[in-house]
């Protein structure tokens, strides 16, 4: 009788232990509650960062111009014509871009619902012009016998060259290329700042193009 009870006791004990084990496997330890904090301020960041930029340089152009100037003079009471002339080879660089300091309060906005930022940019323009002094030179200088040498002639040639540089930068093809580059650069920046996308529109052309300080000499 005792052996019979023992024989039934072992299977029962095994079933009880297995049930406890299976129950342990079925009921994992409860994990600690987790939370995620999301701060949606991408649009405001884009607005702030865009305004902090002073200007966006999009491209530069290598320009070469030959400037011929002549100071026509009359001597001996107008009986004799004389010339002081020069041929100036000007080599320099024109930098195109967008002056972001011209952005107004209403030019930059964002849509919190979509995460898309919007900006209306001033038209691209010539940001600067400069000479390559190592390659710019007076090719020819000729002063007639009765002519007076005009010491300001080279300075005038430099001003003409800088004006020609700026005119080259205002070429419609150059400005369109500057627009495309600006949109690409600003869209990348906006996404880096957290915006999903940036929609760019453009204002009308700006006014006069500023020239290098050399133009004032």
PDB file of C-alpha atoms in Angstrom:
ATOM      1  CA  UNK A   1       0.000   0.000   0.000  1.00  0.00           C
ATOM      2  CA  UNK A   2       2.806   2.375   0.849  1.00  0.00           C
ATOM      3  CA  UNK A   3       4.618   1.710  -2.442  1.00  0.00           C
ATOM      4  CA  UNK A   4       1.409   2.355  -4.365  1.00  0.00           C
ATOM      5  CA  UNK A   5       0.948   5.751  -2.706  1.00  0.00           C
ATOM      6  CA  UNK A   6       4.584   6.636  -3.398  1.00  0.00           C
ATOM      7  CA  UNK A   7       4.144   5.577  -7.002  1.00  0.00           C
ATOM      8  CA  UNK A   8       1.285   8.051  -7.454  1.00  0.00           C
ATOM      9  CA  UNK A   9       2.972  10.780  -5.405  1.00  0.00           C
ATOM     10  CA  UNK A  10       5.982  11.281  -7.754  1.00  0.00           C
ATOM     11  CA  UNK A  11       3.932  12.007 -10.904  1.00  0.00           C
ATOM     12  CA  UNK A  12       1.727  14.365  -8.933  1.00  0.00           C
ATOM     13  CA  UNK A  13       4.736  16.207  -7.568  1.00  0.00           C
ATOM     14  CA  UNK A  14       6.251  16.463 -11.061  1.00  0.00           C
ATOM     15  CA  UNK A  15       3.012  17.882 -12.480  1.00  0.00           C
ATOM     16  CA  UNK A  16       2.856  20.454  -9.691  1.00  0.00           C
ATOM     17  CA  UNK A  17       6.468  21.559 -10.204  1.00  0.00           C
ATOM     18  CA  UNK A  18       6.025  21.714 -14.001  1.00  0.00           C
ATOM     19  CA  UNK A  19       2.880  23.774 -13.615  1.00  0.00           C
ATOM     20  CA  UNK A  20       4.721  26.214 -11.391  1.00  0.00           C
ATOM     21  CA  UNK A  21       7.534  26.436 -13.932  1.00  0.00           C
ATOM     22  CA  UNK A  22       5.210  26.934 -16.873  1.00  0.00           C
ATOM     23  CA  UNK A  23       3.343  29.567 -14.952  1.00  0.00           C
ATOM     24  CA  UNK A  24       6.617  31.363 -14.297  1.00  0.00           C
ATOM     25  CA  UNK A  25       7.415  31.309 -18.009  1.00  0.00           C
ATOM     26  CA  UNK A  26       3.964  32.553 -18.953  1.00  0.00           C
ATOM     27  CA  UNK A  27       4.063  35.462 -16.510  1.00  0.00           C
ATOM     28  CA  UNK A  28       7.242  37.497 -17.127  1.00  0.00           C
ATOM     29  CA  UNK A  29       8.261  40.170 -14.707  1.00  0.00           C
ATOM     30  CA  UNK A  30       6.445  43.409 -15.379  1.00  0.00           C
ATOM     31  CA  UNK A  31       8.805  45.916 -17.023  1.00  0.00           C
ATOM     32  CA  UNK A  32       9.193  49.428 -15.742  1.00  0.00           C
ATOM     33  CA  UNK A  33       6.937  51.921 -17.521  1.00  0.00           C
ATOM     34  CA  UNK A  34       8.675  53.939 -20.261  1.00  0.00           C
ATOM     35  CA  UNK A  35       7.935  57.425 -21.522  1.00  0.00           C
ATOM     36  CA  UNK A  36       9.120  59.525 -24.468  1.00  0.00           C
ATOM     37  CA  UNK A  37       9.235  63.298 -24.414  1.00  0.00           C
ATOM     38  CA  UNK A  38       8.978  64.994 -27.787  1.00  0.00           C
ATOM     39  CA  UNK A  39       9.611  68.691 -28.252  1.00  0.00           C
ATOM     40  CA  UNK A  40       8.278  69.992 -31.554  1.00  0.00           C
ATOM     41  CA  UNK A  41      10.127  73.258 -32.161  1.00  0.00           C
ATOM     42  CA  UNK A  42      11.807  72.530 -35.485  1.00  0.00           C
ATOM     43  CA  UNK A  43      10.024  75.346 -37.236  1.00  0.00           C
ATOM     44  CA  UNK A  44      11.011  77.934 -34.655  1.00  0.00           C
ATOM     45  CA  UNK A  45      14.607  76.732 -34.826  1.00  0.00           C
ATOM     46  CA  UNK A  46      14.704  77.145 -38.596  1.00  0.00           C
ATOM     47  CA  UNK A  47      13.302  80.661 -38.321  1.00  0.00           C
ATOM     48  CA  UNK A  48      15.845  81.646 -35.687  1.00  0.00           C
ATOM     49  CA  UNK A  49      18.822  80.099 -37.458  1.00  0.00           C
ATOM     50  CA  UNK A  50      17.957  81.616 -40.826  1.00  0.00           C
ATOM     51  CA  UNK A  51      17.805  85.066 -39.314  1.00  0.00           C
ATOM     52  CA  UNK A  52      21.149  84.559 -37.600  1.00  0.00           C
ATOM     53  CA  UNK A  53      22.890  84.080 -40.951  1.00  0.00           C
ATOM     54  CA  UNK A  54      24.140  87.326 -42.428  1.00  0.00           C
ATOM     55  CA  UNK A  55      24.615  86.169 -45.994  1.00  0.00           C
ATOM     56  CA  UNK A  56      24.682  82.964 -47.990  1.00  0.00           C
ATOM     57  CA  UNK A  57      27.411  82.658 -50.605  1.00  0.00           C
ATOM     58  CA  UNK A  58      26.245  80.345 -53.358  1.00  0.00           C
ATOM     59  CA  UNK A  59      28.877  80.567 -56.079  1.00  0.00           C
ATOM     60  CA  UNK A  60      31.919  82.427 -57.324  1.00  0.00           C
ATOM     61  CA  UNK A  61      32.890  83.370 -60.861  1.00  0.00           C
ATOM     62  CA  UNK A  62      36.357  83.818 -62.298  1.00  0.00           C
ATOM     63  CA  UNK A  63      36.288  86.863 -64.563  1.00  0.00           C
ATOM     64  CA  UNK A  64      38.822  88.383 -66.942  1.00  0.00           C
ATOM     65  CA  UNK A  65      38.311  91.754 -68.627  1.00  0.00           C
ATOM     66  CA  UNK A  66      40.467  93.981 -70.813  1.00  0.00           C
ATOM     67  CA  UNK A  67      39.789  97.666 -70.203  1.00  0.00           C
ATOM     68  CA  UNK A  68      40.996 100.298 -72.677  1.00  0.00           C
ATOM     69  CA  UNK A  69      40.864 103.896 -71.457  1.00  0.00           C
ATOM     70  CA  UNK A  70      42.066 107.099 -73.033  1.00  0.00           C
ATOM     71  CA  UNK A  71      42.245 110.641 -71.698  1.00  0.00           C
ATOM     72  CA  UNK A  72      41.806 112.824 -74.757  1.00  0.00           C
ATOM     73  CA  UNK A  73      43.405 116.239 -74.326  1.00  0.00           C
ATOM     74  CA  UNK A  74      43.721 119.371 -76.418  1.00  0.00           C
ATOM     75  CA  UNK A  75      46.917 121.390 -76.317  1.00  0.00           C
ATOM     76  CA  UNK A  76      48.108 124.695 -77.761  1.00  0.00           C
ATOM     77  CA  UNK A  77      44.671 126.265 -77.491  1.00  0.00           C
ATOM     78  CA  UNK A  78      42.988 123.327 -79.152  1.00  0.00           C
ATOM     79  CA  UNK A  79      45.322 123.177 -82.115  1.00  0.00           C
ATOM     80  CA  UNK A  80      46.845 119.848 -81.104  1.00  0.00           C
ATOM     81  CA  UNK A  81      45.115 116.680 -79.932  1.00  0.00           C
ATOM     82  CA  UNK A  82      47.003 114.478 -77.499  1.00  0.00           C
ATOM     83  CA  UNK A  83      46.112 111.280 -75.669  1.00  0.00           C
ATOM     84  CA  UNK A  84      47.134 109.543 -72.486  1.00  0.00           C
ATOM     85  CA  UNK A  85      45.907 105.964 -72.781  1.00  0.00           C
ATOM     86  CA  UNK A  86      46.326 102.571 -71.213  1.00  0.00           C
ATOM     87  CA  UNK A  87      45.246  98.962 -71.652  1.00  0.00           C
ATOM     88  CA  UNK A  88      44.438  97.286 -68.346  1.00  0.00           C
ATOM     89  CA  UNK A  89      44.076  93.510 -67.966  1.00  0.00           C
ATOM     90  CA  UNK A  90      41.758  92.827 -65.027  1.00  0.00           C
ATOM     91  CA  UNK A  91      41.455  89.383 -63.454  1.00  0.00           C
ATOM     92  CA  UNK A  92      39.221  88.814 -60.474  1.00  0.00           C
ATOM     93  CA  UNK A  93      36.415  87.000 -58.733  1.00  0.00           C
ATOM     94  CA  UNK A  94      32.716  87.695 -58.340  1.00  0.00           C
ATOM     95  CA  UNK A  95      30.856  86.141 -55.403  1.00  0.00           C
ATOM     96  CA  UNK A  96      27.111  85.585 -55.802  1.00  0.00           C
ATOM     97  CA  UNK A  97      24.687  84.843 -53.035  1.00  0.00           C
ATOM     98  CA  UNK A  98      21.761  85.932 -50.897  1.00  0.00           C
ATOM     99  CA  UNK A  99      21.855  88.727 -48.339  1.00  0.00           C
ATOM    100  CA  UNK A 100      19.883  87.139 -45.500  1.00  0.00           C
ATOM    101  CA  UNK A 101      20.102  90.288 -43.401  1.00  0.00           C
ATOM    102  CA  UNK A 102      17.289  91.578 -45.624  1.00  0.00           C
ATOM    103  CA  UNK A 103      14.860  88.964 -44.288  1.00  0.00           C
ATOM    104  CA  UNK A 104      11.837  90.565 -42.629  1.00  0.00           C
ATOM    105  CA  UNK A 105       9.807  89.148 -39.744  1.00  0.00           C
ATOM    106  CA  UNK A 106       7.099  87.860 -42.070  1.00  0.00           C
ATOM    107  CA  UNK A 107       9.506  86.295 -44.570  1.00  0.00           C
ATOM    108  CA  UNK A 108      10.150  83.172 -42.490  1.00  0.00           C
ATOM    109  CA  UNK A 109       7.460  80.993 -40.937  1.00  0.00           C
ATOM    110  CA  UNK A 110       6.748  77.382 -40.092  1.00  0.00           C
ATOM    111  CA  UNK A 111       3.757  75.056 -39.933  1.00  0.00           C
ATOM    112  CA  UNK A 112       3.846  73.097 -36.640  1.00  0.00           C
ATOM    113  CA  UNK A 113       1.290  70.609 -37.957  1.00  0.00           C
ATOM    114  CA  UNK A 114       3.422  69.511 -40.899  1.00  0.00           C
ATOM    115  CA  UNK A 115       6.911  70.476 -39.727  1.00  0.00           C
ATOM    116  CA  UNK A 116       7.481  72.377 -42.976  1.00  0.00           C
ATOM    117  CA  UNK A 117       9.244  75.750 -42.935  1.00  0.00           C
ATOM    118  CA  UNK A 118       8.621  78.520 -45.465  1.00  0.00           C
ATOM    119  CA  UNK A 119      10.953  81.335 -46.461  1.00  0.00           C
ATOM    120  CA  UNK A 120      10.702  84.154 -48.995  1.00  0.00           C
ATOM    121  CA  UNK A 121      14.239  85.115 -49.920  1.00  0.00           C
ATOM    122  CA  UNK A 122      15.572  88.362 -51.338  1.00  0.00           C
ATOM    123  CA  UNK A 123      16.783  88.030 -54.904  1.00  0.00           C
ATOM    124  CA  UNK A 124      20.346  86.739 -55.348  1.00  0.00           C
ATOM    125  CA  UNK A 125      22.923  89.407 -56.006  1.00  0.00           C
ATOM    126  CA  UNK A 126      26.601  90.142 -56.321  1.00  0.00           C
ATOM    127  CA  UNK A 127      27.877  90.068 -52.754  1.00  0.00           C
ATOM    128  CA  UNK A 128      31.440  91.103 -53.539  1.00  0.00           C
ATOM    129  CA  UNK A 129      33.951  91.657 -56.316  1.00  0.00           C
ATOM    130  CA  UNK A 130      37.704  91.601 -55.981  1.00  0.00           C
ATOM    131  CA  UNK A 131      40.843  91.785 -58.055  1.00  0.00           C
ATOM    132  CA  UNK A 132      43.459  89.101 -58.332  1.00  0.00           C
ATOM    133  CA  UNK A 133      46.331  91.534 -57.841  1.00  0.00           C
ATOM    134  CA  UNK A 134      48.924  88.955 -58.854  1.00  0.00           C
ATOM    135  CA  UNK A 135      47.373  88.632 -62.317  1.00  0.00           C
ATOM    136  CA  UNK A 136      45.905  92.095 -62.973  1.00  0.00           C
ATOM    137  CA  UNK A 137      48.267  94.530 -64.656  1.00  0.00           C
ATOM    138  CA  UNK A 138      48.665  97.471 -67.018  1.00  0.00           C
ATOM    139  CA  UNK A 139      49.460  95.891 -70.342  1.00  0.00           C
ATOM    140  CA  UNK A 140      50.190  99.092 -72.264  1.00  0.00           C
ATOM    141  CA  UNK A 141      50.545 102.723 -71.245  1.00  0.00           C
ATOM    142  CA  UNK A 142      51.036 105.391 -73.902  1.00  0.00           C
ATOM    143  CA  UNK A 143      51.315 109.126 -73.306  1.00  0.00           C
ATOM    144  CA  UNK A 144      51.678 111.414 -76.309  1.00  0.00           C
ATOM    145  CA  UNK A 145      54.470 113.959 -76.325  1.00  0.00           C
ATOM    146  CA  UNK A 146      52.238 116.928 -75.565  1.00  0.00           C
ATOM    147  CA  UNK A 147      49.808 115.026 -73.337  1.00  0.00           C
ATOM    148  CA  UNK A 148      49.789 115.299 -69.583  1.00  0.00           C
ATOM    149  CA  UNK A 149      50.025 111.971 -67.780  1.00  0.00           C
ATOM    150  CA  UNK A 150      46.771 111.289 -65.971  1.00  0.00           C
ATOM    151  CA  UNK A 151      47.674 109.602 -62.679  1.00  0.00           C
ATOM    152  CA  UNK A 152      44.054 108.654 -62.076  1.00  0.00           C
ATOM    153  CA  UNK A 153      43.699 106.706 -65.305  1.00  0.00           C
ATOM    154  CA  UNK A 154      44.592 103.331 -63.806  1.00  0.00           C
ATOM    155  CA  UNK A 155      42.145 103.886 -60.943  1.00  0.00           C
ATOM    156  CA  UNK A 156      39.434 104.661 -63.479  1.00  0.00           C
ATOM    157  CA  UNK A 157      40.302 101.450 -65.336  1.00  0.00           C
ATOM    158  CA  UNK A 158      39.970  99.488 -62.106  1.00  0.00           C
ATOM    159  CA  UNK A 159      36.541 100.977 -61.447  1.00  0.00           C
ATOM    160  CA  UNK A 160      35.463 100.084 -64.971  1.00  0.00           C
ATOM    161  CA  UNK A 161      36.725  96.540 -64.453  1.00  0.00           C
ATOM    162  CA  UNK A 162      34.832  96.130 -61.191  1.00  0.00           C
ATOM    163  CA  UNK A 163      31.665  97.394 -62.842  1.00  0.00           C
ATOM    164  CA  UNK A 164      32.211  94.836 -65.613  1.00  0.00           C
ATOM    165  CA  UNK A 165      32.724  92.104 -62.988  1.00  0.00           C
ATOM    166  CA  UNK A 166      29.420  93.017 -61.324  1.00  0.00           C
ATOM    167  CA  UNK A 167      27.626  93.085 -64.684  1.00  0.00           C
ATOM    168  CA  UNK A 168      28.896  89.565 -65.376  1.00  0.00           C
ATOM    169  CA  UNK A 169      27.506  88.474 -62.012  1.00  0.00           C
ATOM    170  CA  UNK A 170      24.088  89.893 -62.884  1.00  0.00           C
ATOM    171  CA  UNK A 171      23.817  87.694 -65.939  1.00  0.00           C
ATOM    172  CA  UNK A 172      20.413  85.891 -65.752  1.00  0.00           C
ATOM    173  CA  UNK A 173      22.022  82.471 -66.069  1.00  0.00           C
ATOM    174  CA  UNK A 174      24.374  83.203 -63.177  1.00  0.00           C
ATOM    175  CA  UNK A 175      21.489  84.433 -61.014  1.00  0.00           C
ATOM    176  CA  UNK A 176      19.356  81.372 -61.771  1.00  0.00           C
ATOM    177  CA  UNK A 177      22.263  79.120 -60.839  1.00  0.00           C
ATOM    178  CA  UNK A 178      22.664  81.087 -57.604  1.00  0.00           C
ATOM    179  CA  UNK A 179      18.970  80.544 -56.817  1.00  0.00           C
ATOM    180  CA  UNK A 180      19.202  76.801 -57.343  1.00  0.00           C
ATOM    181  CA  UNK A 181      22.284  76.530 -55.150  1.00  0.00           C
ATOM    182  CA  UNK A 182      20.744  78.672 -52.404  1.00  0.00           C
ATOM    183  CA  UNK A 183      17.593  76.542 -52.311  1.00  0.00           C
ATOM    184  CA  UNK A 184      19.633  73.353 -52.081  1.00  0.00           C
ATOM    185  CA  UNK A 185      21.883  74.679 -49.316  1.00  0.00           C
ATOM    186  CA  UNK A 186      19.065  76.146 -47.236  1.00  0.00           C
ATOM    187  CA  UNK A 187      16.907  73.042 -47.592  1.00  0.00           C
ATOM    188  CA  UNK A 188      19.758  70.910 -46.262  1.00  0.00           C
ATOM    189  CA  UNK A 189      20.280  73.320 -43.364  1.00  0.00           C
ATOM    190  CA  UNK A 190      16.575  73.383 -42.531  1.00  0.00           C
ATOM    191  CA  UNK A 191      16.421  69.589 -42.372  1.00  0.00           C
ATOM    192  CA  UNK A 192      19.535  69.535 -40.197  1.00  0.00           C
ATOM    193  CA  UNK A 193      17.770  71.964 -37.848  1.00  0.00           C
ATOM    194  CA  UNK A 194      14.776  69.631 -37.598  1.00  0.00           C
ATOM    195  CA  UNK A 195      12.330  70.719 -40.290  1.00  0.00           C
ATOM    196  CA  UNK A 196      10.791  68.097 -42.545  1.00  0.00           C
ATOM    197  CA  UNK A 197      11.194  70.333 -45.574  1.00  0.00           C
ATOM    198  CA  UNK A 198      11.738  73.939 -46.632  1.00  0.00           C
ATOM    199  CA  UNK A 199       9.628  75.719 -49.241  1.00  0.00           C
ATOM    200  CA  UNK A 200      11.506  78.615 -50.871  1.00  0.00           C
ATOM    201  CA  UNK A 201      10.028  81.529 -52.782  1.00  0.00           C
ATOM    202  CA  UNK A 202      11.791  84.606 -54.133  1.00  0.00           C
ATOM    203  CA  UNK A 203      11.295  88.357 -54.024  1.00  0.00           C
ATOM    204  CA  UNK A 204      11.999  90.721 -56.892  1.00  0.00           C
ATOM    205  CA  UNK A 205      15.497  91.851 -57.919  1.00  0.00           C
ATOM    206  CA  UNK A 206      17.491  93.997 -55.518  1.00  0.00           C
ATOM    207  CA  UNK A 207      18.802  97.478 -56.240  1.00  0.00           C
ATOM    208  CA  UNK A 208      22.307  98.583 -57.006  1.00  0.00           C
ATOM    209  CA  UNK A 209      25.141  96.097 -56.687  1.00  0.00           C
ATOM    210  CA  UNK A 210      27.807  97.008 -54.124  1.00  0.00           C
ATOM    211  CA  UNK A 211      31.330  97.122 -55.451  1.00  0.00           C
ATOM    212  CA  UNK A 212      34.635  96.398 -53.806  1.00  0.00           C
ATOM    213  CA  UNK A 213      36.388  99.143 -51.877  1.00  0.00           C
ATOM    214  CA  UNK A 214      38.910  99.280 -54.687  1.00  0.00           C
ATOM    215  CA  UNK A 215      36.270 100.959 -56.803  1.00  0.00           C
ATOM    216  CA  UNK A 216      36.472 103.984 -54.536  1.00  0.00           C
ATOM    217  CA  UNK A 217      40.202 104.455 -55.043  1.00  0.00           C
TER     218      UNK A 217
END
